[in-house]
Amino acid sequence: MDLILNKGNDITKKSFTLNRQQFHRDGLILNVHHTDNNSRRLRFMYTCFNASGDLIASADSKGNLFLIDITRRKFWGLPTVDSCTLLQFSSYRECEILIGLKTNSIIIMNFEIGTIKGNLIGHKSVPNNISFSRCTFCLTSSKTEAIVWDLQNNLKLKILSLETGALLKHVSFLPHSNHIIGCYTDDMMNIWEFGTFRILRVIPHSIWNNMNIKYFAISCDGAVMAVSSNNPVLAVYSLKNLKLLKFIELPEHVKSIKFLKFITLKDNLRSILAILSGDGIILFLDTLKNIIISELKAQHEIIKFDHVDLNIFLSCVLCTGYIQIFDITPYTEKPIKVPALTEKKLKFKFQQRTSPSKIEELKEEMDDVLNIDKLRSILKEFGEYPETYRTLIWEQLLQLPNNTVVYDGIRKYQVQNVFQNIDVEYRANNRSTKFLKILLSNLVTWCGFFAHVHYLPVFVYPFLKVFQNRPIVCFEAIATILCKYGSHFFLSSFSLKNIHPK
């Protein structure tokens, strides 16, 4: 289906047909692309479903908005807005949609007639999330503050402000309650009671085992929360019993995580978690059995997806700017004709990785492709390795073991009172400073001698910038270089009377 841009502001609904041939094969029911009046392709950036799951809103990079009604097979355009950054259907009025703008405001538009019904002004930075209470209240958030609004009259009720220097990673209403959960940049979480805003629970950052939380998913009944960093490890937390249930380490072929969302079906309210991996594939994980049920591969890499509770449809934004809409029923049951890895191949336990023969074959093939002679010729020709594959190449050159058991043991023993003045001495951002502290603590735990090397932060910081999304690779790369190439330097630079190297 091609959505052609209409310069006018009139609402004209047009019909379309669903792809019935693809429907039974891989679940794809609709492929949406977008052109302007000069037949130039425009890229979609955002999508969202309404509460019933039969209406999809989408926005492109130019602020053009479209609605797609799957049930009635209709689509129409809305008046163009200025640089859309966020889309969310209103749970208070079914005919309204909230649209975040780069001007830090949020407009409320009636999508049936295309008129603006309200403007929520108050954020100091770009809003990044919208959630709703069971009543008429709405919570919008940015990195610097969260604001509670009354949607009956679009009035600001409460501003949840932060201390100077503090930032928010996530804040939202918990489903089926009036409680609010928020996470700060130090990974500590608070749960507030709405109305009194009394803190009901503080979840310390220490329980996440040094995980730099990036992504959040909460089940539709508000009982379970899953969080992750970019690394392929999940933490599952019970919001009902207020305790950490387990960590789940994903299979070896999953290198990173880009997004999480619980998939809620009528017979399964909290166990299936959709995970967008770094290579643009959606994995469906049974969090109770720790089993990958199936995986969804689109025609091109998936960069975003959306799903609403008790709905069989899932929308994907591809790297090409297209939107593909899938029926996920075959992906959340035992896959028969779906081209995905089987349950038997991907069964795994907590803190244990499988090593199927296919992965071993791929490793041997990678060793042949990334041999030293080929890599040397690339370096001579271009003076550097491609940024996309730089970490992989150095991991291969240094023959890093990826020893998660030893690394996890080192992480458990955090050395205190080491390099305390990093924040003052090195003007790095909060995220880099936090990673640097963890890395230095791990190195001192591994070898206590490094506590006396005052220039160690300067030495390791370039490695941190390259390997910041893979902390174990960063640690092993530095340890390998220090052992193989730096041992004699340290022995000659420090007075170690009791050490006599042979």
Coordinates of N, CA and C in Angstrom, one line a residue, residues 85-310:
T85 N 7.9 13.7 17.3 CA 8.9 12.9 18.0 C 8.2 11.8 18.8
L86 N 6.9 11.8 18.8 CA 6.2 10.8 19.7 C 4.8 10.7 19.3
L87 N 4.2 9.5 19.3 CA 2.8 9.3 19.0 C 2.2 8.4 20.0
Q88 N 1.0 8.7 20.5 CA 0.3 7.9 21.4 C -1.2 8.2 21.4
F89 N -2.0 7.2 21.2 CA -3.5 7.4 21.2 C -3.9 7.7 22.6
S90 N -4.9 8.5 22.8 CA -5.5 8.9 24.1 C -6.3 7.7 24.6
S91 N -6.2 7.4 25.9 CA -7.1 6.4 26.5 C -8.3 7.1 27.1
Y92 N -8.4 8.4 27.1 CA -9.5 9.2 27.7 C -10.6 9.4 26.6
R93 N -10.1 9.9 25.4 CA -11.1 10.1 24.3 C -10.6 9.3 23.1
E94 N -11.4 8.4 22.7 CA -11.0 7.4 21.7 C -10.7 8.0 20.3
C95 N -11.2 9.2 20.1 CA -11.0 9.9 18.8 C -9.8 10.8 18.8
E96 N -9.0 10.8 19.8 CA -7.9 11.8 19.9 C -6.5 11.0 20.0
I97 N -5.5 11.7 19.5 CA -4.1 11.2 19.5 C -3.2 12.3 20.0
L98 N -2.2 11.9 20.9 CA -1.2 12.9 21.4 C 0.0 12.8 20.5
I99 N 0.5 14.0 20.2 CA 1.7 14.0 19.3 C 2.8 14.9 19.9
G100 N 3.9 14.3 20.2 CA 5.0 15.1 20.7 C 5.8 15.8 19.6
L101 N 6.2 17.0 19.9 CA 7.0 17.9 19.0 C 8.3 18.2 19.5
K102 N 9.2 18.6 18.6 CA 10.6 19.0 19.0 C 10.6 20.3 19.7
T103 N 9.5 21.0 19.7 CA 9.4 22.3 20.4 C 9.1 22.0 21.9
N104 N 9.2 20.7 22.3 CA 9.0 20.3 23.7 C 7.5 20.3 24.2
S105 N 6.6 20.6 23.3 CA 5.2 20.5 23.6 C 4.5 19.3 23.0
I106 N 3.3 19.0 23.5 CA 2.5 17.9 23.0 C 1.1 18.4 22.6
I107 N 0.8 18.1 21.3 CA -0.6 18.6 20.9 C -1.5 17.4 20.9
I108 N -2.8 17.7 21.1 CA -3.9 16.7 21.1 C -4.7 16.9 19.9
M109 N -4.8 16.0 19.0 CA -5.5 16.1 17.7 C -6.6 15.1 17.6
N110 N -7.8 15.6 17.1 CA -8.9 14.7 16.8 C -8.6 14.1 15.4
F111 N -8.3 12.8 15.4 CA -7.9 12.2 14.1 C -9.0 11.9 13.1
E112 N -10.3 12.1 13.5 CA -11.4 11.9 12.6 C -11.6 13.2 11.8
I113 N -11.4 14.4 12.3 CA -11.6 15.6 11.6 C -10.3 16.4 11.4
G114 N -9.2 16.0 12.1 CA -7.9 16.7 11.9 C -7.8 18.0 12.6
T115 N -8.5 18.3 13.6 CA -8.4 19.6 14.3 C -7.6 19.4 15.7
I116 N -6.9 20.4 16.1 CA -6.2 20.3 17.3 C -7.1 20.7 18.5
K117 N -7.2 19.9 19.5 CA -8.1 20.1 20.6 C -7.4 20.6 21.9
G118 N -6.1 20.5 21.9 CA -5.3 20.9 23.1 C -3.9 21.0 22.9
N119 N -3.1 21.7 23.8 CA -1.7 21.8 23.7 C -1.1 21.7 25.1
L120 N -0.3 20.6 25.3 CA 0.3 20.4 26.6 C 1.7 21.1 26.6
I121 N 1.8 22.2 27.3 CA 3.1 22.9 27.3 C 3.7 22.9 28.7
G122 N 4.9 22.6 28.8 CA 5.6 22.6 30.2 C 6.9 21.9 30.2
H123 N 7.2 21.1 29.2 CA 8.5 20.3 29.3 C 9.6 21.2 28.9
K124 N 10.8 21.0 29.5 CA 12.0 21.8 29.2 C 12.8 21.1 28.2
S125 N 12.6 19.8 27.9 CA 13.3 19.0 26.9 C 12.2 18.2 26.1
V126 N 12.7 17.5 25.1 CA 11.7 16.8 24.2 C 11.1 15.6 24.9
P127 N 9.7 15.6 25.0 CA 9.1 14.4 25.7 C 9.4 13.1 24.9
N128 N 9.5 12.1 25.7 CA 9.9 10.8 25.1 C 8.9 9.6 25.5
N129 N 8.0 9.9 26.4 CA 7.1 8.8 26.8 C 5.7 9.4 27.3
I130 N 4.6 8.7 27.0 CA 3.3 9.1 27.4 C 2.6 7.8 28.0
S131 N 2.0 7.9 29.2 CA 1.3 6.8 29.8 C 0.0 7.4 30.4
F132 N -0.9 6.5 30.7 CA -2.2 6.9 31.2 C -2.6 6.1 32.4
S133 N -3.3 6.8 33.3 CA -3.9 6.2 34.5 C -5.2 5.5 34.2
R134 N -5.8 4.9 35.2 CA -7.1 4.3 35.0 C -8.2 5.4 34.9
C135 N -7.9 6.6 35.3 CA -8.9 7.7 35.3 C -8.7 8.6 34.1
T136 N -8.7 9.9 34.4 CA -8.6 10.9 33.3 C -7.2 11.5 33.2
F137 N -6.2 10.9 33.9 CA -4.9 11.5 34.0 C -3.9 10.9 33.0
C138 N -3.0 11.8 32.6 CA -1.9 11.4 31.7 C -0.6 11.8 32.3
L139 N 0.4 11.0 32.1 CA 1.8 11.3 32.5 C 2.7 11.4 31.3
T140 N 3.3 12.5 31.1 CA 4.3 12.7 30.0 C 5.6 12.9 30.7
S141 N 6.7 12.5 30.0 CA 8.0 12.5 30.6 C 9.1 12.9 29.5
S142 N 10.1 13.5 30.0 CA 11.3 13.8 29.2 C 12.5 13.4 30.1
K143 N 13.7 13.7 29.7 CA 14.9 13.4 30.5 C 15.0 14.2 31.8
T144 N 14.3 15.4 31.7 CA 14.5 16.3 32.8 C 13.4 16.4 33.8
E145 N 12.2 16.0 33.4 CA 11.0 16.1 34.3 C 9.9 15.2 33.8
A146 N 8.9 15.0 34.7 CA 7.7 14.3 34.3 C 6.5 15.2 34.8
I147 N 5.5 15.2 34.0 CA 4.3 16.1 34.3 C 3.0 15.3 34.2
V148 N 2.2 15.5 35.2 CA 0.9 14.8 35.3 C -0.2 15.8 34.8
W149 N -1.0 15.4 33.8 CA -2.0 16.3 33.2 C -3.4 15.7 33.5
D150 N -4.4 16.6 33.6 CA -5.8 16.2 33.6 C -6.4 16.4 32.2
L151 N -6.7 15.3 31.5 CA -7.2 15.4 30.2 C -8.6 15.9 30.0
Q152 N -9.3 16.0 31.1 CA -10.6 16.6 31.0 C -10.6 18.1 30.5
N153 N -9.5 18.8 31.0 CA -9.4 20.2 30.7 C -8.0 20.5 30.2
N154 N -7.1 19.5 30.1 CA -5.7 19.6 29.6 C -4.9 20.6 30.5
L155 N -5.2 20.4 31.8 CA -4.5 21.3 32.8 C -3.3 20.5 33.5
K156 N -2.3 21.2 33.8 CA -1.1 20.6 34.5 C -1.4 20.5 35.9
L157 N -1.3 19.2 36.5 CA -1.6 19.0 37.9 C -0.4 18.9 38.7
K158 N 0.7 18.3 38.3 CA 1.9 18.1 39.1 C 3.1 17.9 38.2
I159 N 4.2 18.5 38.7 CA 5.5 18.4 38.0 C 6.4 17.6 38.9
L160 N 6.9 16.5 38.4 CA 7.8 15.6 39.2 C 9.2 16.1 38.7
S161 N 9.8 17.1 39.5 CA 11.1 17.6 39.1 C 12.2 16.9 39.8
L162 N 13.4 17.0 39.2 CA 14.6 16.3 39.7 C 15.6 17.3 40.3
E163 N 16.5 16.7 41.1 CA 17.6 17.5 41.6 C 18.5 17.9 40.5
T164 N 19.3 18.9 40.7 CA 20.3 19.4 39.7 C 21.2 18.3 39.3
G165 N 21.4 18.0 38.0 CA 22.3 17.0 37.6 C 21.7 15.6 37.4
A166 N 20.5 15.4 38.0 CA 19.8 14.1 37.8 C 19.0 14.1 36.5
L167 N 18.8 12.9 36.0 CA 18.1 12.7 34.7 C 17.2 11.5 34.9
L168 N 16.1 11.5 34.1 CA 15.2 10.3 34.1 C 15.5 9.4 32.9
K169 N 15.5 8.1 33.1 CA 15.5 7.2 32.0 C 14.1 6.8 31.6
H170 N 13.3 6.6 32.6 CA 11.9 6.1 32.3 C 11.0 6.5 33.4
V171 N 9.8 6.9 33.1 CA 8.7 7.1 34.1 C 7.4 6.8 33.5
S172 N 6.5 6.1 34.2 CA 5.2 5.8 33.6 C 4.2 5.4 34.7
F173 N 2.9 5.4 34.4 CA 1.9 4.8 35.2 C 2.1 3.2 35.1
L174 N 1.9 2.5 36.3 CA 1.9 1.1 36.2 C 0.5 0.7 35.8
P175 N 0.4 -0.4 34.9 CA -1.0 -0.8 34.4 C -1.9 -1.2 35.6
H176 N -3.2 -0.9 35.4 CA -4.2 -1.3 36.4 C -3.9 -0.8 37.8
S177 N -3.3 0.3 37.9 CA -3.1 1.0 39.2 C -2.8 2.4 39.0
N178 N -2.8 3.2 40.1 CA -2.5 4.6 40.0 C -1.1 4.9 40.5
H179 N -0.3 3.8 40.5 CA 1.1 4.0 41.0 C 2.0 4.4 39.8
I180 N 3.1 5.1 40.1 CA 4.0 5.6 39.1 C 5.4 5.0 39.4
I181 N 6.0 4.5 38.3 CA 7.4 3.9 38.5 C 8.3 4.8 37.7
G182 N 9.5 5.1 38.2 CA 10.5 5.9 37.6 C 11.9 5.3 37.8
C183 N 12.7 5.5 36.8 CA 14.1 5.0 36.8 C 15.0 6.2 36.5
Y184 N 16.0 6.4 37.3 CA 17.0 7.5 37.1 C 18.2 7.0 36.4
T185 N 19.1 7.9 36.0 CA 20.3 7.5 35.3 C 21.3 6.7 36.0
D186 N 21.1 6.6 37.4 CA 22.0 5.7 38.1 C 21.4 4.3 38.3
D187 N 20.2 4.1 37.6 CA 19.5 2.8 37.6 C 18.8 2.5 38.9
M188 N 18.6 3.5 39.8 CA 17.8 3.3 41.0 C 16.3 3.6 40.5
M189 N 15.4 2.9 41.1 CA 14.0 3.1 40.7 C 13.2 3.4 41.9
N190 N 12.1 4.2 41.7 CA 11.1 4.6 42.8 C 9.8 4.2 42.3
I191 N 8.9 3.8 43.2 CA 7.5 3.6 42.9 C 6.7 4.6 43.8
W192 N 5.9 5.5 43.2 CA 5.2 6.5 44.0 C 3.7 6.1 44.0
E193 N 3.0 6.6 45.0 CA 1.5 6.5 45.0 C 1.0 7.8 44.4
F194 N 0.1 7.6 43.4 CA -0.4 8.8 42.7 C -1.4 9.6 43.6
G195 N -1.3 10.9 43.6 CA -2.1 11.7 44.5 C -1.3 12.3 45.6
T196 N -0.8 11.4 46.5 CA 0.0 11.8 47.6 C 1.5 11.9 47.2
F197 N 1.8 11.2 46.1 CA 3.2 11.1 45.6 C 4.2 10.6 46.7
R198 N 3.7 9.8 47.5 CA 4.5 9.2 48.6 C 5.3 8.0 48.0
I199 N 6.5 7.9 48.3 CA 7.4 6.8 47.8 C 7.0 5.5 48.5
L200 N 6.5 4.6 47.7 CA 6.1 3.3 48.2 C 7.2 2.3 48.3
R201 N 8.1 2.4 47.3 CA 9.2 1.4 47.2 C 10.4 2.0 46.5
V202 N 11.6 1.7 47.0 CA 12.8 2.1 46.4 C 13.5 0.8 45.9
I203 N 13.8 0.7 44.6 CA 14.5 -0.5 44.1 C 16.0 0.0 43.9
P204 N 16.9 -0.5 44.7 CA 18.3 -0.1 44.5 C 18.9 -0.5 43.2
H205 N 19.9 0.2 42.7 CA 20.6 -0.1 41.5 C 21.4 -1.4 41.6
S206 N 21.8 -1.7 42.9 CA 22.7 -2.8 43.1 C 22.1 -4.2 42.7
I207 N 20.8 -4.3 42.7 CA 20.2 -5.6 42.3 C 20.3 -5.9 40.9
W208 N 20.6 -4.9 40.0 CA 20.7 -5.2 38.6 C 22.1 -5.7 38.2
N209 N 23.0 -5.9 39.1 CA 24.3 -6.5 38.8 C 25.1 -5.7 37.8
N210 N 25.2 -4.3 38.1 CA 25.9 -3.4 37.2 C 25.4 -3.3 35.8
M211 N 24.1 -3.6 35.6 CA 23.5 -3.5 34.3 C 23.1 -2.0 34.1
N212 N 23.5 -1.5 33.0 CA 23.2 -0.1 32.6 C 21.8 -0.2 31.9
I213 N 20.8 0.1 32.6 CA 19.4 -0.2 32.1 C 19.1 0.8 31.0
K214 N 18.6 0.2 29.9 CA 18.2 1.0 28.7 C 16.8 0.8 28.3
Y215 N 16.3 -0.4 28.5 CA 14.9 -0.7 28.0 C 14.1 -1.3 29.1
F216 N 12.8 -1.0 29.0 CA 11.8 -1.4 30.0 C 10.6 -2.0 29.4
A217 N 10.1 -3.1 30.0 CA 8.8 -3.6 29.5 C 8.1 -4.1 30.8
I218 N 6.8 -3.7 30.9 CA 5.9 -4.1 32.0 C 4.7 -4.9 31.4
S219 N 4.4 -6.0 32.1 CA 3.3 -6.8 31.6 C 2.0 -6.0 31.8
C220 N 0.9 -6.4 31.1 CA -0.3 -5.7 31.0 C -1.0 -5.7 32.4
D221 N -0.8 -6.7 33.2 CA -1.4 -6.7 34.6 C -0.5 -6.0 35.6
G222 N 0.6 -5.4 35.2 CA 1.5 -4.7 36.1 C 2.2 -5.6 37.1
A223 N 2.3 -6.9 36.9 CA 2.9 -7.8 37.9 C 4.4 -8.0 37.6
V224 N 4.8 -8.0 36.4 CA 6.2 -8.3 36.0 C 6.8 -7.2 35.2
M225 N 8.1 -7.0 35.5 CA 8.8 -6.0 34.7 C 10.1 -6.7 34.2
A226 N 10.4 -6.4 32.9 CA 11.7 -6.9 32.3 C 12.5 -5.7 31.9
V227 N 13.8 -5.7 32.3 CA 14.7 -4.6 31.9 C 16.0 -5.2 31.3
S228 N 16.7 -4.4 30.5 CA 17.9 -4.8 29.9 C 18.8 -3.6 29.6
S229 N 20.0 -3.9 29.3 CA 20.9 -2.9 28.7 C 21.0 -3.2 27.2
N230 N 22.1 -2.7 26.6 CA 22.3 -3.1 25.2 C 22.8 -4.5 25.1
N231 N 23.3 -5.0 26.2 CA 23.9 -6.4 26.1 C 22.8 -7.4 26.2
P232 N 23.0 -8.6 25.7 CA 21.9 -9.7 25.6 C 21.7 -10.4 26.9
V233 N 21.4 -9.6 28.0 CA 21.0 -10.2 29.3 C 19.8 -9.4 29.8
L234 N 18.8 -10.2 30.3 CA 17.6 -9.6 30.8 C 17.5 -9.8 32.3
A235 N 16.8 -8.9 33.0 CA 16.5 -9.0 34.4 C 15.0 -9.0 34.5
V236 N 14.4 -10.0 35.1 CA 13.0 -10.1 35.3 C 12.6 -9.9 36.8
Y237 N 11.8 -8.9 37.0 CA 11.5 -8.4 38.4 C 10.0 -8.5 38.6
S238 N 9.6 -9.0 39.8 CA 8.2 -9.1 40.2 C 7.8 -7.8 40.9
L239 N 6.9 -7.0 40.3 CA 6.4 -5.8 40.9 C 5.3 -6.1 41.9
K240 N 4.8 -7.4 41.9 CA 3.8 -7.8 42.8 C 4.5 -8.1 44.2
N241 N 5.5 -8.9 44.1 CA 6.2 -9.3 45.3 C 7.5 -8.5 45.6
L242 N 7.8 -7.5 44.7 CA 8.9 -6.6 44.9 C 10.2 -7.3 45.1
K243 N 10.5 -8.2 44.2 CA 11.8 -8.9 44.3 C 12.3 -9.3 42.9
L244 N 13.6 -9.5 42.7 CA 14.2 -9.9 41.5 C 14.0 -11.4 41.3
L245 N 13.4 -11.8 40.2 CA 13.1 -13.2 39.9 C 14.3 -13.9 39.3
K246 N 14.9 -13.3 38.3 CA 16.0 -14.0 37.7 C 16.6 -13.1 36.6
F247 N 17.8 -13.5 36.2 CA 18.5 -13.0 35.0 C 18.4 -14.1 33.9
I248 N 18.2 -13.6 32.7 CA 18.1 -14.5 31.5 C 19.2 -14.0 30.5
E249 N 20.1 -14.9 30.2 CA 21.1 -14.6 29.2 C 20.7 -15.2 27.9
L250 N 20.6 -14.4 26.9 CA 20.1 -14.8 25.6 C 21.2 -15.7 24.8
P251 N 20.7 -16.4 23.8 CA 21.7 -17.3 23.1 C 22.8 -16.5 22.5
E252 N 23.9 -17.2 22.1 CA 25.1 -16.6 21.7 C 25.0 -15.8 20.4
H253 N 24.0 -16.2 19.5 CA 23.9 -15.5 18.3 C 23.2 -14.1 18.4
V254 N 22.6 -13.8 19.6 CA 22.1 -12.5 19.9 C 23.2 -11.6 20.5
K255 N 23.6 -10.6 19.8 CA 24.7 -9.8 20.3 C 24.3 -8.6 21.1
S256 N 23.1 -8.1 20.8 CA 22.7 -6.9 21.5 C 21.2 -6.8 21.5
I257 N 20.6 -5.8 22.3 CA 19.2 -5.6 22.4 C 18.9 -4.2 22.1
K258 N 17.8 -3.9 21.4 CA 17.4 -2.6 21.0 C 16.1 -2.1 21.6
F259 N 15.2 -3.1 22.0 CA 13.9 -2.8 22.5 C 13.3 -4.0 23.1
L260 N 12.4 -3.7 24.1 CA 11.6 -4.8 24.8 C 10.1 -4.4 24.8
K261 N 9.3 -5.4 24.7 CA 7.8 -5.2 25.0 C 7.1 -6.5 25.2
F262 N 6.3 -6.6 26.3 CA 5.5 -7.8 26.5 C 4.4 -7.9 25.5
I263 N 4.3 -9.2 25.0 CA 3.2 -9.5 24.0 C 2.1 -10.1 24.8
T264 N 0.9 -9.4 24.8 CA -0.2 -9.9 25.7 C -1.3 -10.4 24.8
L265 N -1.6 -11.7 25.0 CA -2.7 -12.4 24.3 C -3.7 -12.8 25.3
K266 N -4.9 -13.2 24.8 CA -6.0 -13.5 25.7 C -5.6 -14.7 26.6
D267 N -4.9 -15.7 26.2 CA -4.6 -16.8 27.1 C -3.2 -16.7 27.7
N268 N -2.5 -15.5 27.5 CA -1.2 -15.4 28.1 C -0.9 -13.9 28.4
L269 N -0.9 -13.6 29.7 CA -0.9 -12.2 30.0 C 0.5 -11.6 30.3
R270 N 1.4 -12.5 30.6 CA 2.7 -11.9 31.1 C 4.0 -12.6 30.7
S271 N 3.9 -13.8 30.0 CA 5.1 -14.6 29.9 C 5.9 -14.3 28.6
I272 N 5.2 -13.9 27.5 CA 5.9 -13.7 26.3 C 6.5 -12.3 26.1
L273 N 7.7 -12.2 25.9 CA 8.4 -11.0 25.7 C 9.0 -10.9 24.3
A274 N 8.7 -9.8 23.6 CA 9.2 -9.5 22.3 C 10.5 -8.7 22.5
I275 N 11.6 -9.2 21.9 CA 12.9 -8.6 22.0 C 13.4 -8.2 20.6
L276 N 13.7 -7.0 20.4 CA 14.3 -6.5 19.1 C 15.8 -6.6 19.3
S277 N 16.4 -7.5 18.5 CA 17.9 -7.7 18.6 C 18.6 -6.7 17.8
G278 N 19.9 -6.6 18.0 CA 20.7 -5.6 17.3 C 20.8 -5.8 15.8
D279 N 20.5 -7.0 15.3 CA 20.5 -7.2 13.9 C 19.1 -7.1 13.3
G280 N 18.2 -6.5 14.0 CA 16.9 -6.2 13.4 C 15.9 -7.3 13.3
I281 N 16.0 -8.3 14.2 CA 15.1 -9.4 14.3 C 14.4 -9.4 15.6
I282 N 13.1 -9.7 15.6 CA 12.3 -9.8 16.8 C 12.2 -11.2 17.3
L283 N 12.7 -11.4 18.5 CA 12.6 -12.7 19.2 C 11.5 -12.8 20.1
F284 N 10.8 -13.9 20.2 CA 9.6 -14.1 21.1 C 10.1 -15.1 22.2
L285 N 10.3 -14.5 23.4 CA 10.8 -15.3 24.5 C 9.8 -15.6 25.5
D286 N 9.7 -16.9 25.9 CA 8.8 -17.3 27.0 C 9.6 -17.1 28.3
T287 N 9.3 -16.1 29.0 CA 10.1 -15.8 30.2 C 9.9 -16.8 31.4
L288 N 8.9 -17.6 31.3 CA 8.7 -18.7 32.3 C 9.6 -19.9 32.1
K289 N 9.7 -20.3 30.8 CA 10.5 -21.4 30.5 C 11.9 -21.1 30.0
N290 N 12.2 -19.8 29.8 CA 13.5 -19.4 29.2 C 13.7 -20.0 27.9
I291 N 12.7 -19.9 27.0 CA 12.8 -20.5 25.7 C 12.4 -19.5 24.6
I292 N 13.2 -19.4 23.6 CA 12.8 -18.6 22.4 C 11.8 -19.4 21.6
I293 N 10.6 -18.9 21.5 CA 9.5 -19.6 20.8 C 9.8 -19.5 19.3
S294 N 10.0 -18.3 18.8 CA 10.2 -18.1 17.4 C 10.9 -16.8 17.2
E295 N 11.2 -16.5 15.9 CA 11.8 -15.1 15.6 C 11.2 -14.6 14.3
L296 N 10.9 -13.3 14.3 CA 10.3 -12.7 13.2 C 11.3 -11.9 12.4
K297 N 11.5 -12.3 11.1 CA 12.4 -11.6 10.2 C 11.6 -10.9 9.1
A298 N 11.8 -9.6 9.1 CA 11.1 -8.8 8.0 C 12.0 -8.8 6.7
Q299 N 11.5 -8.2 5.7 CA 12.3 -8.1 4.4 C 13.6 -7.4 4.6
H300 N 13.6 -6.4 5.5 CA 14.8 -5.6 5.9 C 14.9 -5.5 7.4
E301 N 16.0 -4.9 7.9 CA 16.2 -4.8 9.3 C 15.1 -4.0 10.0
I302 N 14.6 -4.5 11.1 CA 13.5 -3.8 11.9 C 14.2 -2.9 12.9
I303 N 13.8 -1.6 12.9 CA 14.4 -0.7 13.8 C 13.5 -0.3 15.0
K304 N 12.2 -0.5 14.8 CA 11.2 -0.2 15.8 C 10.0 -1.1 15.6
F305 N 9.3 -1.4 16.7 CA 8.0 -2.1 16.5 C 7.0 -1.7 17.6
D306 N 5.8 -2.0 17.4 CA 4.8 -1.6 18.4 C 3.7 -2.7 18.5
H307 N 3.1 -2.8 19.7 CA 2.0 -3.8 19.9 C 1.2 -3.3 21.0
V308 N -0.1 -3.6 21.0 CA -1.0 -3.2 22.1 C -1.6 -4.5 22.7
D309 N -1.9 -4.4 24.0 CA -2.4 -5.5 24.8 C -3.6 -6.2 24.1
L310 N -3.7 -7.5 24.2 CA -4.8 -8.3 23.7 C -5.1 -8.0 22.2

